[in-house]
Short mmCIF file of C-alpha atoms in Angstrom, two decimals:
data_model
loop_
_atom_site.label_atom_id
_atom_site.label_comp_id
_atom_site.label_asym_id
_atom_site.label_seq_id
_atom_site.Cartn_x
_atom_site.Cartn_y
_atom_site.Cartn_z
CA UNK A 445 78.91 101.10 87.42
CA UNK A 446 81.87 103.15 88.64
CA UNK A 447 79.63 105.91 89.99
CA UNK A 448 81.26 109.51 91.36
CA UNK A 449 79.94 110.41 94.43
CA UNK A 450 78.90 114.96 94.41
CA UNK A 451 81.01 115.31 96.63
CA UNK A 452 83.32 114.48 93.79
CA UNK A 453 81.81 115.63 91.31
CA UNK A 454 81.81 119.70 92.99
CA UNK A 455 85.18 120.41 93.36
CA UNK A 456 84.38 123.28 95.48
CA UNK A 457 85.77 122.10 98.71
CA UNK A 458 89.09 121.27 97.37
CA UNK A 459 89.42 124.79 95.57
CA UNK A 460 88.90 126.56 99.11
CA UNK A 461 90.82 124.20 100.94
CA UNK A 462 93.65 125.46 98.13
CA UNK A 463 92.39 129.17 98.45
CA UNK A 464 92.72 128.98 102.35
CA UNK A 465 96.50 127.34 102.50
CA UNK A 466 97.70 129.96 99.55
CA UNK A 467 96.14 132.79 101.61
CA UNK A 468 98.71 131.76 104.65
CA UNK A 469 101.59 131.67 102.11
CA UNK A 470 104.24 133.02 102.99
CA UNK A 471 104.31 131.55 106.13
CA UNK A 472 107.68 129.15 107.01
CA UNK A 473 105.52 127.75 109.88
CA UNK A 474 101.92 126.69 108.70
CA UNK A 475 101.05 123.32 108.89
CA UNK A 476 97.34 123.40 109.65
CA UNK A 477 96.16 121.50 106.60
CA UNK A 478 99.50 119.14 107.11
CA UNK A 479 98.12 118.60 111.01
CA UNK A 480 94.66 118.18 109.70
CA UNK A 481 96.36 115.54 107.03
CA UNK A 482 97.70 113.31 109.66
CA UNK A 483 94.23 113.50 112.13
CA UNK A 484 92.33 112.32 109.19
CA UNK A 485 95.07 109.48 108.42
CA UNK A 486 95.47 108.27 112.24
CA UNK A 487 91.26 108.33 112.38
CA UNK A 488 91.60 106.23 109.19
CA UNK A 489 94.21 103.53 110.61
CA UNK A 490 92.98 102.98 113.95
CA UNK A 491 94.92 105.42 116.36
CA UNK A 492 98.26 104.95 114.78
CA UNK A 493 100.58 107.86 114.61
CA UNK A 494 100.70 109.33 111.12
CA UNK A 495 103.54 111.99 110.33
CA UNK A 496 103.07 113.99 106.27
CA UNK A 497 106.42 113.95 104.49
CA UNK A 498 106.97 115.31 100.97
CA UNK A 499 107.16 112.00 99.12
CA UNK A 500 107.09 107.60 99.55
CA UNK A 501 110.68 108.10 99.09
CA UNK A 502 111.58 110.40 101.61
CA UNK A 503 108.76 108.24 103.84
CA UNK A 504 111.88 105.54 103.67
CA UNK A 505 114.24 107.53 104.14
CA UNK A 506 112.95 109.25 107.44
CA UNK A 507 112.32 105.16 109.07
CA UNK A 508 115.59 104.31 107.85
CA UNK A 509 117.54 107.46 109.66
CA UNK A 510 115.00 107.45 112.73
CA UNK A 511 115.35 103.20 113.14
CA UNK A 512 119.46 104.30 113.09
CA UNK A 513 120.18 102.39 109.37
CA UNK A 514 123.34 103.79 107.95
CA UNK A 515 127.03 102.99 107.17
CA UNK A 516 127.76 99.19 107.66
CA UNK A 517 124.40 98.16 107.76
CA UNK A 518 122.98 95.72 105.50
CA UNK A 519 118.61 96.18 104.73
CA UNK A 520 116.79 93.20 102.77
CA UNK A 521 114.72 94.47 100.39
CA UNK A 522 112.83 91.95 97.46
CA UNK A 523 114.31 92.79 93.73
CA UNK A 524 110.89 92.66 92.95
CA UNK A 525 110.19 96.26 92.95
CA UNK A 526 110.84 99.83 91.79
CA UNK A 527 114.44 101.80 91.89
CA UNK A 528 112.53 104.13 94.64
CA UNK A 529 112.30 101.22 97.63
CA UNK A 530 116.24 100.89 97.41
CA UNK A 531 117.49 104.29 96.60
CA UNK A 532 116.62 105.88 100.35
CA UNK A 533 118.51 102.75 101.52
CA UNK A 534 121.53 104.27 99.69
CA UNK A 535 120.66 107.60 100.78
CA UNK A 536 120.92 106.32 104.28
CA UNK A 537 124.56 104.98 103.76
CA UNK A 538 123.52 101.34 104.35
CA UNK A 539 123.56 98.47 101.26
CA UNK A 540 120.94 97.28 99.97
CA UNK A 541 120.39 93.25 99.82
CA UNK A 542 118.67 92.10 97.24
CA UNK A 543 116.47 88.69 97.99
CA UNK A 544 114.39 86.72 95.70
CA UNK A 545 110.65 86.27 95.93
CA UNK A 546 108.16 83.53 95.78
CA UNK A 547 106.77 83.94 91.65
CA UNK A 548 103.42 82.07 92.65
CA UNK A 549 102.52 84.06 96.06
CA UNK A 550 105.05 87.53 94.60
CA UNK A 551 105.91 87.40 98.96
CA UNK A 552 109.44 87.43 99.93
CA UNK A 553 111.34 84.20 99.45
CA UNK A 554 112.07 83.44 103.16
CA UNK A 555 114.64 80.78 102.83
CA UNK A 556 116.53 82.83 100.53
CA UNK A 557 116.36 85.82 102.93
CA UNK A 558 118.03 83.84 105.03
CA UNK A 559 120.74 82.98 102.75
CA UNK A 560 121.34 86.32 102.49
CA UNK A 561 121.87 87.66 106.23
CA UNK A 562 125.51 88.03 107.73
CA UNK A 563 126.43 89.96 110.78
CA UNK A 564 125.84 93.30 109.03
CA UNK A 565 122.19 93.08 108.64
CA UNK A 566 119.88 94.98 110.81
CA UNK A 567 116.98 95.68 108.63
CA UNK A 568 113.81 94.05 107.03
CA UNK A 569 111.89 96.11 103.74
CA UNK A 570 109.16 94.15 102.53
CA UNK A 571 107.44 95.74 99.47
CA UNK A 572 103.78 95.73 99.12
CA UNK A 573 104.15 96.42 94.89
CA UNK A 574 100.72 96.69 93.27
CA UNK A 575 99.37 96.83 96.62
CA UNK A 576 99.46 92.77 97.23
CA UNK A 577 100.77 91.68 100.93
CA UNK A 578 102.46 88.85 101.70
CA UNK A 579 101.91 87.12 104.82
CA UNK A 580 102.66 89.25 108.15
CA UNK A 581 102.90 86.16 110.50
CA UNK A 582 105.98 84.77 108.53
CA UNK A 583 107.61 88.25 108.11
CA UNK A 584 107.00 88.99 111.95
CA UNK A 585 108.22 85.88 112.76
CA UNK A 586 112.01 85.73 110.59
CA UNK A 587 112.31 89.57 112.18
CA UNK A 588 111.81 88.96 115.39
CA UNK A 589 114.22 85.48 115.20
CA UNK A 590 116.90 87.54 113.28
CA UNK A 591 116.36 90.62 115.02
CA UNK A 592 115.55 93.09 112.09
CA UNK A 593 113.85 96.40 112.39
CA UNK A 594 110.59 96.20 109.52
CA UNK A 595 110.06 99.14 107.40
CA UNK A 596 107.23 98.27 105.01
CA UNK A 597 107.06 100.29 101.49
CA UNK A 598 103.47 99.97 101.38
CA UNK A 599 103.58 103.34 98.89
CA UNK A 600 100.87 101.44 96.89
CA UNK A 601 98.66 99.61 99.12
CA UNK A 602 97.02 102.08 101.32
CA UNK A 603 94.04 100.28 102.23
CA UNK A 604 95.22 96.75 101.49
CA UNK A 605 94.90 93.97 104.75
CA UNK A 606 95.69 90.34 105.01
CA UNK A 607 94.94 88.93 108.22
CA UNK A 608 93.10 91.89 109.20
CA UNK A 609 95.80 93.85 109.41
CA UNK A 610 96.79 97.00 107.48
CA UNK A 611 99.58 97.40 105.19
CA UNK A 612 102.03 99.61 106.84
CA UNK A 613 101.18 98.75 110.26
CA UNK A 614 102.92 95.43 111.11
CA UNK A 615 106.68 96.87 111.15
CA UNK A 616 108.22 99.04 113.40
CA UNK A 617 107.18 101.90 110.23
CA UNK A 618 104.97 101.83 107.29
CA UNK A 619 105.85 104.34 104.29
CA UNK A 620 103.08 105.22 101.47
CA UNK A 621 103.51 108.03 98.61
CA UNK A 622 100.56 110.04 97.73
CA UNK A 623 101.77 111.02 93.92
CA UNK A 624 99.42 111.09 91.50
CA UNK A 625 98.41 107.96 90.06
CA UNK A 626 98.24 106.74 93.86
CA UNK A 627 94.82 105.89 94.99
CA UNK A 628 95.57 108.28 97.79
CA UNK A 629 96.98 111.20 96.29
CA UNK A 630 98.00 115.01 96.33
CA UNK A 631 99.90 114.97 93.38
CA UNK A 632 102.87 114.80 95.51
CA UNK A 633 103.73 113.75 99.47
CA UNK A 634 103.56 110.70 101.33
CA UNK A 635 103.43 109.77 105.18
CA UNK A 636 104.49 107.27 107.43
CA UNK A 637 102.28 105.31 110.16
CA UNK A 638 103.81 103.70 113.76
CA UNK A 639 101.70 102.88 116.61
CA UNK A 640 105.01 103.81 118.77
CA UNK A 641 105.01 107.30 119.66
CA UNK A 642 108.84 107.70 120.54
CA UNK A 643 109.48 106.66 116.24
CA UNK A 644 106.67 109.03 115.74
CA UNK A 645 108.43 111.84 117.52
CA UNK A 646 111.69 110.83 116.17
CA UNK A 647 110.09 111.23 112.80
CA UNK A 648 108.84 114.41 113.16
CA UNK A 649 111.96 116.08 114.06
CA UNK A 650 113.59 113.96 111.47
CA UNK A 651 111.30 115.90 108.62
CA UNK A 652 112.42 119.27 109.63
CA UNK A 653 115.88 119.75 110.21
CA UNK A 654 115.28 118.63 114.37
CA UNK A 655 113.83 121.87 114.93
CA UNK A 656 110.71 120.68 116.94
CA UNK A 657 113.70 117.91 118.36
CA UNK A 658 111.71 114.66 120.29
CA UNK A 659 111.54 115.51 124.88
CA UNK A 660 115.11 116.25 125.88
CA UNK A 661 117.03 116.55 123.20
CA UNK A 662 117.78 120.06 121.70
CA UNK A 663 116.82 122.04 118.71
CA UNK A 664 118.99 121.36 116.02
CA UNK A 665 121.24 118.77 117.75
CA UNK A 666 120.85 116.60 115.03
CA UNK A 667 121.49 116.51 110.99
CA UNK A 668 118.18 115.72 109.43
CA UNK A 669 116.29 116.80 106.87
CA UNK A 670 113.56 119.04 105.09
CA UNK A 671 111.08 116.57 104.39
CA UNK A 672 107.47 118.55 104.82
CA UNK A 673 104.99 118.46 102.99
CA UNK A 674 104.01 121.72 101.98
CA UNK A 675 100.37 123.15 102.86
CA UNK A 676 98.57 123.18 99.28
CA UNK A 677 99.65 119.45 98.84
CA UNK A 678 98.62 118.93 102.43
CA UNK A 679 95.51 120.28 101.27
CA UNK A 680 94.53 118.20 98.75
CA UNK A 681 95.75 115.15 100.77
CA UNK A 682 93.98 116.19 104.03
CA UNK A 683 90.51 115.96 101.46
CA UNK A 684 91.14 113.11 99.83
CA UNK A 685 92.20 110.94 103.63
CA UNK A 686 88.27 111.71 103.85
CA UNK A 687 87.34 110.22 100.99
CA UNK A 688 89.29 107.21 101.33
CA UNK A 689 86.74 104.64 101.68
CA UNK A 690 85.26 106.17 98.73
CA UNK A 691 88.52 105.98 96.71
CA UNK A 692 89.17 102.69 97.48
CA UNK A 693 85.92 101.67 96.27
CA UNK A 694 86.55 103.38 93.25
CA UNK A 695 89.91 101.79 92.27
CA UNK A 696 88.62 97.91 93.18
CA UNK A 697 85.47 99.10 90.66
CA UNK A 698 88.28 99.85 88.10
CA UNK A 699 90.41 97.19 88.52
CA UNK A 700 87.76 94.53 88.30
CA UNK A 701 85.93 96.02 85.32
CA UNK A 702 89.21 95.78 83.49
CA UNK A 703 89.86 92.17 84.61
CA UNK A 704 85.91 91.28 83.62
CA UNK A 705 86.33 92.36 80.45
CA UNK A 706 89.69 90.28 79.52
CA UNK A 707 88.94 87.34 81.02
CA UNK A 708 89.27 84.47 78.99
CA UNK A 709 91.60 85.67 76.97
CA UNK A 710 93.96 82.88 75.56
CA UNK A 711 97.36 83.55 77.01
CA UNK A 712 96.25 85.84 80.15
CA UNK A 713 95.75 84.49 83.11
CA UNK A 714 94.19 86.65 86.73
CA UNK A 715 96.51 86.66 89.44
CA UNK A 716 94.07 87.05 92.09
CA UNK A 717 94.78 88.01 95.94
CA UNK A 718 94.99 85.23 98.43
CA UNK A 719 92.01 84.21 100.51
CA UNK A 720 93.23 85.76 103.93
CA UNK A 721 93.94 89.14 101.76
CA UNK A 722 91.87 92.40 101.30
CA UNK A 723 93.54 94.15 98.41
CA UNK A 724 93.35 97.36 97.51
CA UNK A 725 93.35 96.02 93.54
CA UNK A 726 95.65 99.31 92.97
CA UNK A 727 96.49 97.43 89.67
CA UNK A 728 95.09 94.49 87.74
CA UNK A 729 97.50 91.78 87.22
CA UNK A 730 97.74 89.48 84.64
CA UNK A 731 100.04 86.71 83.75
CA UNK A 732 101.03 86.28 80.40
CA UNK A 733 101.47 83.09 78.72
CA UNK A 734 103.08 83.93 75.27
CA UNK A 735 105.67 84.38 73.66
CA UNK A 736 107.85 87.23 74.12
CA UNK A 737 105.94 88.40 76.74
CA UNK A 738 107.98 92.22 77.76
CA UNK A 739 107.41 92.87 74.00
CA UNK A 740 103.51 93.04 74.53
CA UNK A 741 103.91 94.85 77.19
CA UNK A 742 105.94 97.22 75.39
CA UNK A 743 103.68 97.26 72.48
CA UNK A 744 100.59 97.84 74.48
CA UNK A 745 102.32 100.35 76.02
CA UNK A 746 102.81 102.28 72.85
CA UNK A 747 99.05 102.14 71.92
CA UNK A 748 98.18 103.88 75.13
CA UNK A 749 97.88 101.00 77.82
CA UNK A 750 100.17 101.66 80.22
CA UNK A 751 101.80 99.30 82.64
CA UNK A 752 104.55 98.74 84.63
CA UNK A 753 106.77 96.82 82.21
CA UNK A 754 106.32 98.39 78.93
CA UNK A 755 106.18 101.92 80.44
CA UNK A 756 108.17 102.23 83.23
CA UNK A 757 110.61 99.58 82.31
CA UNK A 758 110.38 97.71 85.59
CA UNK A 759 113.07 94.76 85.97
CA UNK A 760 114.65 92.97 88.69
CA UNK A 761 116.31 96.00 90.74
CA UNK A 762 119.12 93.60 91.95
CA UNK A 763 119.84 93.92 87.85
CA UNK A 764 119.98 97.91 87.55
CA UNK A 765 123.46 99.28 87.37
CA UNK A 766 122.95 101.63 90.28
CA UNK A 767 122.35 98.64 92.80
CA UNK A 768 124.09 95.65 91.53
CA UNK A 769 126.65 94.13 93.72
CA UNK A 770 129.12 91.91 91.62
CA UNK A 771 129.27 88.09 92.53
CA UNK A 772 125.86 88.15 94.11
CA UNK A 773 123.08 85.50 93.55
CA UNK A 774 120.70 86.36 90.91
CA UNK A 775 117.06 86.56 92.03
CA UNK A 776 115.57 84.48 89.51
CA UNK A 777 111.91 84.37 91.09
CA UNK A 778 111.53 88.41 90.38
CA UNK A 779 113.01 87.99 87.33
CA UNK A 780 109.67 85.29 86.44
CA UNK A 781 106.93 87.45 88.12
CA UNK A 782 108.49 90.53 86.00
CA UNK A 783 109.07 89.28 82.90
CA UNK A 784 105.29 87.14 82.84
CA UNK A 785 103.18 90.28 83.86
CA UNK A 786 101.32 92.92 82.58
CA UNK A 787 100.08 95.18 85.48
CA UNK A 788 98.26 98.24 83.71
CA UNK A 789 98.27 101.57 85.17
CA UNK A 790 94.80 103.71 86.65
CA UNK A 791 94.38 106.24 87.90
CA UNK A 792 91.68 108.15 89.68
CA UNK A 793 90.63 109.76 86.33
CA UNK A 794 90.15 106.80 84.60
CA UNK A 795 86.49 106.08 83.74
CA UNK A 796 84.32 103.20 81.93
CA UNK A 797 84.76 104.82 78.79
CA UNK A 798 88.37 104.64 78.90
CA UNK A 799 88.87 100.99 81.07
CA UNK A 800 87.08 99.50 78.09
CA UNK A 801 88.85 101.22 75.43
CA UNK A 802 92.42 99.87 77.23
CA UNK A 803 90.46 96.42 77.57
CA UNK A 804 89.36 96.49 73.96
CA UNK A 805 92.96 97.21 73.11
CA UNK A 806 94.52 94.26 75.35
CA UNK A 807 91.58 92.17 73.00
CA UNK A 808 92.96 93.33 70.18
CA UNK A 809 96.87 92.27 70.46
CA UNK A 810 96.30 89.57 72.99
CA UNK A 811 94.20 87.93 70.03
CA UNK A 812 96.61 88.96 67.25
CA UNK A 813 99.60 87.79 69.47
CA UNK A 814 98.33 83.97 69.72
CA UNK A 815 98.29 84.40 65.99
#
């Protein structure tokens, strides 16, 4: 049973933690539910700094600036994932390098990474998409032998481990997003974790404009940015950090009952986690085994079962028109794990009533498909 908890269930709390952050408003300096935000986040991770920012996105985009990524600077980053892991590197002035990934593990094809470096390169972003890690040892390892600043997008795996340890915590930065649909969310914001507290401080200042600047350095020395995220979000966010645990639960309960109820479906095929991984099961994943596999997708999408191809489109982002680079090597790995998948979207609000309606549905045209 996916079972919420009463302190779900009375949404009391959250509407006067709301009430008490619009009765500060206007205030240009509040930041007590933001503070309380990041106390709740650096109880949850162990200790590690945690900074609030207003989105995953500009998460990236503060580790880039603060790690010193910008013009002439290359940053590997897997095609396997979303137009919002490359755009901050953009944003930042630096190139993004698309590299291929492993279609039976979905980690970062090393070998090809390596193909890939030249003198310009001076950053690593692995991307934990659907929350899955790949292996930390390996990507520790090719950093520290080609001497590449990490910066994990782990905007969808709050709460996913592999080797016990937590995605967003084995780089020099993590970055997560808290938007709705996140299992951690606010409706908008995200944050970034370091257990250094020199990047923390850097980030900080970073966020807003370098007015509270890091020991030494003057106010407003440097060009940065308004990233905060502002105190009703904070709000929301700083309650649901406490729930967490309970969230978590929640979305592995969801995830699984969907998977239960289409397995064994000709065609469809689990992609489960490896053994040495916790995963936060953010979305089930399925490989397909039929023919024309993005038009399920797309037709599932239109009958209310949305996922990450036939919704939001996803493709190799080596292959968008924003990012390509002419005359380099295709990534033909995220092209397989794209094109074979259908990774359905939950959310929070999703209950059993409506996981078994989208699993009834996935019956339904899965069956009449293999026909």
């Amino acid at each position: 049973m996916i079972e919420i908890p009463p302190d779900k269930r009375d949404q009391r709390h959250l509407h006067d933690a709301l009430a008490a952050a619009l009765s500060q408003m206007p205030d240009p300096f509040a930041s007590r539910w933001a503070g309380q935000f990041e106390e709740n986040l650096s109880a949850y991770f162990g200790g590690v700094h945690a900074i609030a920012v207003s989105s995953g996105t500009t998460a990236l985009h503060t580790a880039l600036a603060c790690a010193g990524i910008g013009p002439g600077d290359d940053v590997l980053v897997p095609s396997l994932t979303v137009v919002m892991s490359a755009a901050p590197i953009l944003t930042a002035g630096a190139r993004p390098v698309f590299v291929d990934s492993n279609p039976h593990t979905l980690d970062i094809d090393y070998q090809d990474a390596a193909r890939r470096l030249t003198e310009r390169t001076r950053a690593i972003m692995p991307v934990h998409l659907w929350g899955r890690m790949g292996d930390p040892a390996v990507l520790r390892d090719f950093a520290d032998r080609h001497g590449l600043v990490v910066i994990e997008d782990a905007c969808q795996a709050v709460g996913s481990s592999r080797d016990d340890m937590a995605a967003g915590t084995i780089g020099d930065y993590g970055a997560f997003s808290t938007k709705d649909g996140k299992i951690l969310w606010s409706g908008e914001g995200g944050f970034l974790v370091t257990s250094d507290v020199t990047r923390a401080d850097l980030a900080r200042a970073f966020r807003t404009h370098w007015q509270t600047p890091p020991s030494g350095q003057a106010p407003l020395s440097r060009a940065a940015a308004n990233y905060r995220l502002a105190e009703p979000l904070a709000a929301i966010a700083a309650l649901n950090a406490i729930h967490l645990p309970y969230l978590l639960s929640r979305r592995r309960a969801q995830t699984r009952r969907l998977l239960d109820r289409v397995a064994g479906l000709p065609g469809l095929t689990v992609l489960e986690p490896h053994p040495a991984e916790r995963w936060n099961h953010y979305a089930p994943l399925l490989r397909i085994d039929l023919p024309e596999p993005r038009r399920l997708c797309e037709r599932l999408a239109e009958l209310h079962v949305p996922n990450s191809v036939g919704t939001f489109k996803l493709v190799p982002c080596d292959t968008r028109s924003a990012f390509a680079t002419p005359g380099a090597a295709p990534c033909p790995g995220a092209a397989q794990v794209i094109d074979t998948i259908l990774a359905p979207i939950l959310t929070d609000r999703d209950d059993e009533d409506s996981i078994d309606t989208q699993a009834l549905v996935i019956e339904k045209e899965v069956t009449a498909w293999t026909r």
